[in-house]
Tab-separated table of C-alpha atoms in Angstrom:
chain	number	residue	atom	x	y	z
H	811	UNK	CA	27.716	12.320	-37.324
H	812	UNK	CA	29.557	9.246	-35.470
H	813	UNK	CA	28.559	10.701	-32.537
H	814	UNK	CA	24.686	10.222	-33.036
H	815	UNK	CA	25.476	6.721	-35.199
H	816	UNK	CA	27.130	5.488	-31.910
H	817	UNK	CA	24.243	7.049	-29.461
H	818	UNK	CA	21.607	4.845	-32.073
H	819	UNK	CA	23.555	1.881	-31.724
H	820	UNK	CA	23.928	2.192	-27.695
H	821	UNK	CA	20.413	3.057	-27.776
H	822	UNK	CA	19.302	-0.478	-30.003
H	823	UNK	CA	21.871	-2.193	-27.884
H	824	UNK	CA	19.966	-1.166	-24.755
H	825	UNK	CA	16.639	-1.959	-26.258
H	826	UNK	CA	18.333	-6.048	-27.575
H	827	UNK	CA	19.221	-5.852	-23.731
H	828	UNK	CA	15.377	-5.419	-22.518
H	829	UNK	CA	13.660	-7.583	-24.599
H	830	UNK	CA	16.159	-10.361	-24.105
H	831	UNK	CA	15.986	-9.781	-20.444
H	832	UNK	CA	12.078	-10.037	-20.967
H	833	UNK	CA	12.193	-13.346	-23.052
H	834	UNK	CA	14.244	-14.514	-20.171
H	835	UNK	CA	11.800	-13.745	-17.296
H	836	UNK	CA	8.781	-15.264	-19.661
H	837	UNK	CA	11.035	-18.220	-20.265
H	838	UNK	CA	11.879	-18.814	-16.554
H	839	UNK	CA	8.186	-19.601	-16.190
H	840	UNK	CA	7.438	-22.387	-18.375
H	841	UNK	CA	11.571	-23.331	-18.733
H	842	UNK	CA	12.323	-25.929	-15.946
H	843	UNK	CA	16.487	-25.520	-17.463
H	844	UNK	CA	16.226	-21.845	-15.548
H	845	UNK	CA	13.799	-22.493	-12.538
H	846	UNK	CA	15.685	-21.927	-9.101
H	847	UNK	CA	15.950	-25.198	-7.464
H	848	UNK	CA	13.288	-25.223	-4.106
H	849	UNK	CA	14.676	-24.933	-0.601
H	850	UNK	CA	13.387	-28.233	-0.022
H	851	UNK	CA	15.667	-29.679	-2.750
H	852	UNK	CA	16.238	-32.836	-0.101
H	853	UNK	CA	12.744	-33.875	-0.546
H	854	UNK	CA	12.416	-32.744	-4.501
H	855	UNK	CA	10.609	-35.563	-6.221
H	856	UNK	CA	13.131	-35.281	-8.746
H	857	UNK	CA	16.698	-36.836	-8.495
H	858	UNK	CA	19.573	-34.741	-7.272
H	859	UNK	CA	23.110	-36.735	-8.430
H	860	UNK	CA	26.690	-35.493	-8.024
H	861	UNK	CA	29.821	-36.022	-10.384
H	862	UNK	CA	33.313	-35.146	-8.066
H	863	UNK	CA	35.976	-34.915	-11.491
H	864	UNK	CA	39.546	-34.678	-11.062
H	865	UNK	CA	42.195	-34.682	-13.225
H	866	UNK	CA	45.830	-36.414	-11.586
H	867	UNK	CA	45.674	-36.103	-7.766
H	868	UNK	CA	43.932	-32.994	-8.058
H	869	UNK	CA	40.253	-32.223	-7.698
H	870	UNK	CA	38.418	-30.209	-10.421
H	871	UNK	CA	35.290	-29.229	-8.827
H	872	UNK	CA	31.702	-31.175	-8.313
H	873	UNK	CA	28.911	-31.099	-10.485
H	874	UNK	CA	25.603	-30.913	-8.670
H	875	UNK	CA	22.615	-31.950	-11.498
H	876	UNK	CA	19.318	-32.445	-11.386
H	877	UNK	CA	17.216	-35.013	-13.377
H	878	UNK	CA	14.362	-34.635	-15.001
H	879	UNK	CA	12.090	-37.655	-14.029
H	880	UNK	CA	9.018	-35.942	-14.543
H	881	UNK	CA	9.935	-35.260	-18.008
H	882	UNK	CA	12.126	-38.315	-19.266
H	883	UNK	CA	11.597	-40.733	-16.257
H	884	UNK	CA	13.549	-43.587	-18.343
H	885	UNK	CA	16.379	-41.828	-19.476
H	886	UNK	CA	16.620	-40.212	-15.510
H	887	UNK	CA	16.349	-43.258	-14.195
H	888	UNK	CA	19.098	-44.746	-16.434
H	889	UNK	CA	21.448	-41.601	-15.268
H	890	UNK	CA	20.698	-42.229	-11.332
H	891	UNK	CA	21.479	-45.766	-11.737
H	892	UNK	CA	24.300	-45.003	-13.348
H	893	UNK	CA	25.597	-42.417	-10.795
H	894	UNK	CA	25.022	-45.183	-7.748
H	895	UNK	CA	26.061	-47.900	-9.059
H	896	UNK	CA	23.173	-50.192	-7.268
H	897	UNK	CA	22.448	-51.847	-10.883
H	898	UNK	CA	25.644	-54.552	-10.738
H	899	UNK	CA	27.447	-55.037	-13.826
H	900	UNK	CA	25.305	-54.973	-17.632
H	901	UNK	CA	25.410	-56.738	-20.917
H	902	UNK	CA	29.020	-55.934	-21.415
H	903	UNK	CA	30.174	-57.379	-17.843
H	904	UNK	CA	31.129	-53.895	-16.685
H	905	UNK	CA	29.965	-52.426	-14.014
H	906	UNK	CA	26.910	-49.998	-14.107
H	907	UNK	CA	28.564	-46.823	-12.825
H	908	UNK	CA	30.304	-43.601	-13.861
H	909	UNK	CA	32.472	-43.503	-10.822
H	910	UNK	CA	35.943	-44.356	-12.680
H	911	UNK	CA	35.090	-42.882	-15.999
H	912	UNK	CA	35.936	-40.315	-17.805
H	913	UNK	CA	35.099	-37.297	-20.018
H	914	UNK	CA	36.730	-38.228	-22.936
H	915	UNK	CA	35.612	-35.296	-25.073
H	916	UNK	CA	35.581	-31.249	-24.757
H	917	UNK	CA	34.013	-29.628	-27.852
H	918	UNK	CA	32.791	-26.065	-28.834
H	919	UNK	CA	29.528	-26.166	-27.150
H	920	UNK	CA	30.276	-29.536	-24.093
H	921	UNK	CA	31.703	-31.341	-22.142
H	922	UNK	CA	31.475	-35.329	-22.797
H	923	UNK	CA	31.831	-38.301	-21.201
H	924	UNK	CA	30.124	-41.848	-19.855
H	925	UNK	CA	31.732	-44.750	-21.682
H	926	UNK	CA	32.210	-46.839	-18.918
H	927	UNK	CA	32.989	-49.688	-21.284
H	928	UNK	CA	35.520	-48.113	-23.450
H	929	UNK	CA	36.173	-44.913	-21.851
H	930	UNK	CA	36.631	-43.230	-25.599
H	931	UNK	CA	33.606	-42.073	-26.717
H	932	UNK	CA	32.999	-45.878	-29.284
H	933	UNK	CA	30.928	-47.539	-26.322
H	934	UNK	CA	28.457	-47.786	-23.388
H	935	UNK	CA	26.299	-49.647	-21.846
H	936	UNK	CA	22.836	-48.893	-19.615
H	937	UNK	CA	20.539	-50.860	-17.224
H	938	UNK	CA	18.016	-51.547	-20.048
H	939	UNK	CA	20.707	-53.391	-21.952
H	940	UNK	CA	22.988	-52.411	-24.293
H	941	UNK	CA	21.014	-49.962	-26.220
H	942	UNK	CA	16.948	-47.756	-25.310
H	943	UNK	CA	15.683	-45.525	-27.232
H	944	UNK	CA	15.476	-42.116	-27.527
H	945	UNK	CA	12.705	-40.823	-25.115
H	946	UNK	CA	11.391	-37.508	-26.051
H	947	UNK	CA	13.200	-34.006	-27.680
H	948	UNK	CA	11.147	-31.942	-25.226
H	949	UNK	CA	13.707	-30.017	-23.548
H	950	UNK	CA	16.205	-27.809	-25.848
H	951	UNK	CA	19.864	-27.157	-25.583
H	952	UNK	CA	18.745	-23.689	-24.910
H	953	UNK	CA	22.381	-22.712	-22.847
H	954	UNK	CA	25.255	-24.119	-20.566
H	955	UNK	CA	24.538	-26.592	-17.913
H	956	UNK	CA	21.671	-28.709	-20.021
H	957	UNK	CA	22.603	-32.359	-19.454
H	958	UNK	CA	21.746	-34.690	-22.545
H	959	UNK	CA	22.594	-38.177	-23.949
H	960	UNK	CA	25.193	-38.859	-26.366
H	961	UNK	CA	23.693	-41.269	-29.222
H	962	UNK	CA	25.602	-42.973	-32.058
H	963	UNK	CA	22.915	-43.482	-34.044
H	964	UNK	CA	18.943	-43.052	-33.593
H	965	UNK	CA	17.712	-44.422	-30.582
H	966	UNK	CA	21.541	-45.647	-29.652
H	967	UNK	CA	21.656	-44.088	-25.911
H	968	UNK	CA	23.764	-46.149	-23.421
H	969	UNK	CA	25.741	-44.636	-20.925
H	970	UNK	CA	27.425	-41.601	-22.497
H	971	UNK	CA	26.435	-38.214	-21.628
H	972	UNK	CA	27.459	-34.509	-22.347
H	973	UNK	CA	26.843	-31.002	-20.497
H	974	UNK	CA	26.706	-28.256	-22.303
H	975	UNK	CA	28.868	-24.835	-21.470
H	976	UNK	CA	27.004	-23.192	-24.422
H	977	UNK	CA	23.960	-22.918	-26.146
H	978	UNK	CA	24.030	-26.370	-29.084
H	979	UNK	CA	20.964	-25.473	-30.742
H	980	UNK	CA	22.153	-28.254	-34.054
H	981	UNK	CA	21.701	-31.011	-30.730
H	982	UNK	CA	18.155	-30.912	-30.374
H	983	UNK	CA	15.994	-33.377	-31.741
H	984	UNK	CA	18.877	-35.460	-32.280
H	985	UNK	CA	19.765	-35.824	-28.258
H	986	UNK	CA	17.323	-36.333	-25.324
H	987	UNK	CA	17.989	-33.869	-23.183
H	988	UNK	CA	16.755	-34.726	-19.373
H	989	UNK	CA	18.760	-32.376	-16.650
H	990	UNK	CA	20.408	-29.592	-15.643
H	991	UNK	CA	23.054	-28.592	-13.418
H	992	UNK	CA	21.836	-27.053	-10.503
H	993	UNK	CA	25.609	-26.193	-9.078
H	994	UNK	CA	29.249	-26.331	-10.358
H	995	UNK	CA	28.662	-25.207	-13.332
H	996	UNK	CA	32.154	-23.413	-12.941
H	997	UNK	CA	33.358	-27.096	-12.837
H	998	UNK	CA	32.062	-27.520	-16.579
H	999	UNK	CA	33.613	-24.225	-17.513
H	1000	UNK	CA	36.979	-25.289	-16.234
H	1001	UNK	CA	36.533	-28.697	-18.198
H	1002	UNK	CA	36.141	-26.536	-21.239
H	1003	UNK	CA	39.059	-24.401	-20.907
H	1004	UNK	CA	41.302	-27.559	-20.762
H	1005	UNK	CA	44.157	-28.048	-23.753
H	1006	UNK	CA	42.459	-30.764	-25.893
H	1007	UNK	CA	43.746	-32.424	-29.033
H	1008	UNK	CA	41.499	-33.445	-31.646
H	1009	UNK	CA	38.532	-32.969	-29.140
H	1010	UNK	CA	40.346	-35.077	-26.168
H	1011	UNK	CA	41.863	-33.726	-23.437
H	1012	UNK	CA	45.828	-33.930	-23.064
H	1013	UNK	CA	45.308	-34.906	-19.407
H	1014	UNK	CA	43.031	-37.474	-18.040
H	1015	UNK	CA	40.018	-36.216	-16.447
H	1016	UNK	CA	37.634	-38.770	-14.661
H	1017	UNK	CA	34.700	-39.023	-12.948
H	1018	UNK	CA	36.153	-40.205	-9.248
H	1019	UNK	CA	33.141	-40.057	-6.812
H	1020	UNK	CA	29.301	-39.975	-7.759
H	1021	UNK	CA	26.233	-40.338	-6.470
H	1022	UNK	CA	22.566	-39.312	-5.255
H	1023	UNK	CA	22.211	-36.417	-2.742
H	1024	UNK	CA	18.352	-35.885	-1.641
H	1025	UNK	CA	17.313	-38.744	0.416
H	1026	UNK	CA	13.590	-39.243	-1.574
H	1027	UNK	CA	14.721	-42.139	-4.003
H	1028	UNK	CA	13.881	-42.449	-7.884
H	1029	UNK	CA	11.699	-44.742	-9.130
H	1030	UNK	CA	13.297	-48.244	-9.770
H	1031	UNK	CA	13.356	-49.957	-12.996
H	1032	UNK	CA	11.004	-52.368	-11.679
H	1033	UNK	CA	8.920	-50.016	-10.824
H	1034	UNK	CA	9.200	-48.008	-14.010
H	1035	UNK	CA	8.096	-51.435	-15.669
H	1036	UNK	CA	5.620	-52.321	-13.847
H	1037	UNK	CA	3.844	-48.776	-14.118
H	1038	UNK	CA	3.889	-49.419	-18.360
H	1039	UNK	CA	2.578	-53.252	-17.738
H	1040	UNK	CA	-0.499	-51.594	-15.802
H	1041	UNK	CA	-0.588	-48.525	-18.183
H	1042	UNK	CA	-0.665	-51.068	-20.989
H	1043	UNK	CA	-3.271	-53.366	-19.238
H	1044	UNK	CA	-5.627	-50.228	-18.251
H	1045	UNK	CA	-5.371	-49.421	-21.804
H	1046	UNK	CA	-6.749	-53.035	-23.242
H	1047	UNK	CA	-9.397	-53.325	-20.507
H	1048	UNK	CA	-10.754	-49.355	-21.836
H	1049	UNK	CA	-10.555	-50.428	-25.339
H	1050	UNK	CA	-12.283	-53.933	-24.670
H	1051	UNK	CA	-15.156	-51.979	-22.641
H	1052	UNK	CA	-15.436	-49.691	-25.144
H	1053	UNK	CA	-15.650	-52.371	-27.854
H	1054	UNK	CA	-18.048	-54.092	-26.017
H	1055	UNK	CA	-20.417	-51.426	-25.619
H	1056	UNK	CA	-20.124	-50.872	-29.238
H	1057	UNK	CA	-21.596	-54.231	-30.150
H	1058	UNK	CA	-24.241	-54.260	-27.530
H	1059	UNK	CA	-25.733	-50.780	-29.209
H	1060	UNK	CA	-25.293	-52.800	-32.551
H	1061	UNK	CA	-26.534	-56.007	-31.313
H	1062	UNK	CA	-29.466	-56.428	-29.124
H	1063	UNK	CA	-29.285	-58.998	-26.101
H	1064	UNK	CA	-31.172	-62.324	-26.350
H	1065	UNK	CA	-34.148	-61.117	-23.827
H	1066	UNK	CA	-34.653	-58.262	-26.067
H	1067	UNK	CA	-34.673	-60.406	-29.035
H	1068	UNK	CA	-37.147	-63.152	-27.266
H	1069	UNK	CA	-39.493	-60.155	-26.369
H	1070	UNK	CA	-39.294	-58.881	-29.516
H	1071	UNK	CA	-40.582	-61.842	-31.128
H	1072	UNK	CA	-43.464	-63.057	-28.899
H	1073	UNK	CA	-44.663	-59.632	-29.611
H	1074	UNK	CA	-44.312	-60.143	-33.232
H	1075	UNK	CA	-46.297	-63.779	-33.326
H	1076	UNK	CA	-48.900	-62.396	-30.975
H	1077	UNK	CA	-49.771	-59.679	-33.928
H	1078	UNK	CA	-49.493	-62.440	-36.463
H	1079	UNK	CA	-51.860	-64.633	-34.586
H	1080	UNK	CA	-54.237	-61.577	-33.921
H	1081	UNK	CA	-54.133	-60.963	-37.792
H	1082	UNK	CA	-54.979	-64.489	-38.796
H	1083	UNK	CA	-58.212	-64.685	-36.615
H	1084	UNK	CA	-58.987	-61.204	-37.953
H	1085	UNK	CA	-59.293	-62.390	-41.499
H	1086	UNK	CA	-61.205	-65.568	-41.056
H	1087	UNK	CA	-58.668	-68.557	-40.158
H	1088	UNK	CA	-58.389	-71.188	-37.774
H	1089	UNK	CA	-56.552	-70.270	-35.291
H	1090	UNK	CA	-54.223	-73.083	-33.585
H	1091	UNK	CA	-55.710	-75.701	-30.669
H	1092	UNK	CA	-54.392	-73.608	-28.090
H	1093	UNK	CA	-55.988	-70.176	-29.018
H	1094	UNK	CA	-58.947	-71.852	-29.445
H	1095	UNK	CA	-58.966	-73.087	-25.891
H	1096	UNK	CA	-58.062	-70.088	-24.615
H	1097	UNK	CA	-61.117	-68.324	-26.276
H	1098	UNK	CA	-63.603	-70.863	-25.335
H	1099	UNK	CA	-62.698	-70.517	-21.782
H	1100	UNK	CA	-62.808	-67.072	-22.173
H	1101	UNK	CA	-66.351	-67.003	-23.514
H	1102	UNK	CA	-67.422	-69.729	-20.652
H	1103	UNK	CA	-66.341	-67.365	-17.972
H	1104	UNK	CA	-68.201	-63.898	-19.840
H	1105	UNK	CA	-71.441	-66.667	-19.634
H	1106	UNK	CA	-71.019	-67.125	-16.192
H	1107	UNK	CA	-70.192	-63.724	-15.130
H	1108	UNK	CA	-73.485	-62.380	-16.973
H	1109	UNK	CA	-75.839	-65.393	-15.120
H	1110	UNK	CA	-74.639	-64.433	-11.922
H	1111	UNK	CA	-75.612	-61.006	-12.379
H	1112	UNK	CA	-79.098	-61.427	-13.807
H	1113	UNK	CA	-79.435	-63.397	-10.452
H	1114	UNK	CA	-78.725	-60.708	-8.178
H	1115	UNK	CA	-79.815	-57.983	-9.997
């Protein structure tokens, strides 16, 4: 009897295997967490950034992650800026960059870090200003290696960030995720296996080189801008033309109108002389020149004829 009980549960255990190994292959087409990154990743359109963490004199690992810019191209943009440093200092007077940080946190399901201004977790800053807003919950927290933003509040993202070593299912719709990593994730894992107290690691670990590896550039923020400025403007010139062809199908031009009424007096005019009245000086002009010319017409062919 356990015999066959444990040959039914290898045997549902095998099936859970298959269709989870199904849902995976269906997921990896649609899922851009689990596509392969392209040969070409040098070129991708997309950002490729690096975090080198150490902890002491001693070097960790590096965290290879691609951002999503076709997906959250604000909060990407933020995140490359933030890994170069080209931004200058923000609205705190620290410098926009990770390089110096630290990841101040290590919980169940991440790894966090990205106060640059604080370096525990209470603070941040970004190159939209102190604060932006949550972009979009598209992308779930589906596994390890999804990078998201860390937000105190709604629409509270600065600079903080977390990677996940496990699926955090209660994060999304709360947290915009917009990346993966695409190599070391064996650097997060370590990260996670560190002794922590109260969620903070014993030792410090911080972020001491990072960067942008493919050599096609993001977006700036100008450029970012100026894309929603002419978004915005394409947007009021549609609804103007559209508004305007709304009132000329409601409201017919003035040539139309003119027409319309020389039409309408001509009846009138016709309908007075029908029923006996005197018709104005000029009408009556017009019709005795008419008759004059009929007269003539009618002599000059009783002459030839």
């Amino acid at each position: 009897m356990e015999r066959r009980q444990g040959a039914t549960y290898l045997l549902a255990q095998t099936r859970k295997a298959e269709e989870a190994l199904k849902k995976k292959e269906i997921d990896a087409k649609t899922n851009p967490l689990i596509q392969p990154l392209p040969q070409d990743w040098e070129t991708w359109p997309n950002p490729i950034v690096y975090l080198v963490v150490s902890q002491g004199k001693k070097d960790i690992g590096k965290i290879v992650l691609e951002l999503f810019a076709n997906i959250c191209p604000l909060t990407a943009e933020n995140f490359r800026c933030l890994c170069t440093g080209e931004e200058g200092k923000g609205n705190s007077g620290t410098q926009l960059r990770y390089a110096g940080s630290i990841f101040h946190r290590i919980t169940a399901t991440s790894v966090q870090g990205g106060d640059i201004v604080s370096f525990n977790g209470t603070d941040g800053d970004s190159i939209y200003g102190t604060r932006f807003a949550h972009e979009n919950f598209t992308l779930r927290h589906t596994g390890p290696g999804v990078l998201s933003m860390i937000s105190n509040g709604p629409d509270a993202n600065n600079s903080q960030f977390l990677i996940t070593h496990a699926a955090a299912p209660a994060l999304d719709g709360k947290q915009t995720a917009f990346g993966r990593v695409v190599d070391g994730l064996s650097t997060v894992r370590k990260l996670a296996l560190l002794s922590v107290v109260d969620s903070c690691p014993l030792d410090t670990v911080v972020v001491s080189e990072a960067g942008q590896m493919n050599r096609t550039p993001s977006k700036t923020r100008a450029q970012i801008e100026r894309e929603e400025e002419l978004r915005a403007l394409d947007r009021e010139r549609v609804a103007k033309e559209k508004e305007d062809e709304r009132k000329n199908e409601l409201e017919p031009d003035d040539e139309f109108l003119t027409a319309l009424k020389d039409k309408v007096r001509r009846q009138v005019k016709r309908k007075v002389v029908a029923v006996g009245e005197e018709p104005d000086a000029e009408e009556a002009d017009e019709a005795e020149r008419i008759k004059d010319a009929k007269k003539i017409v009618k002599k000059s062919r009783r002459r030839f004829f």
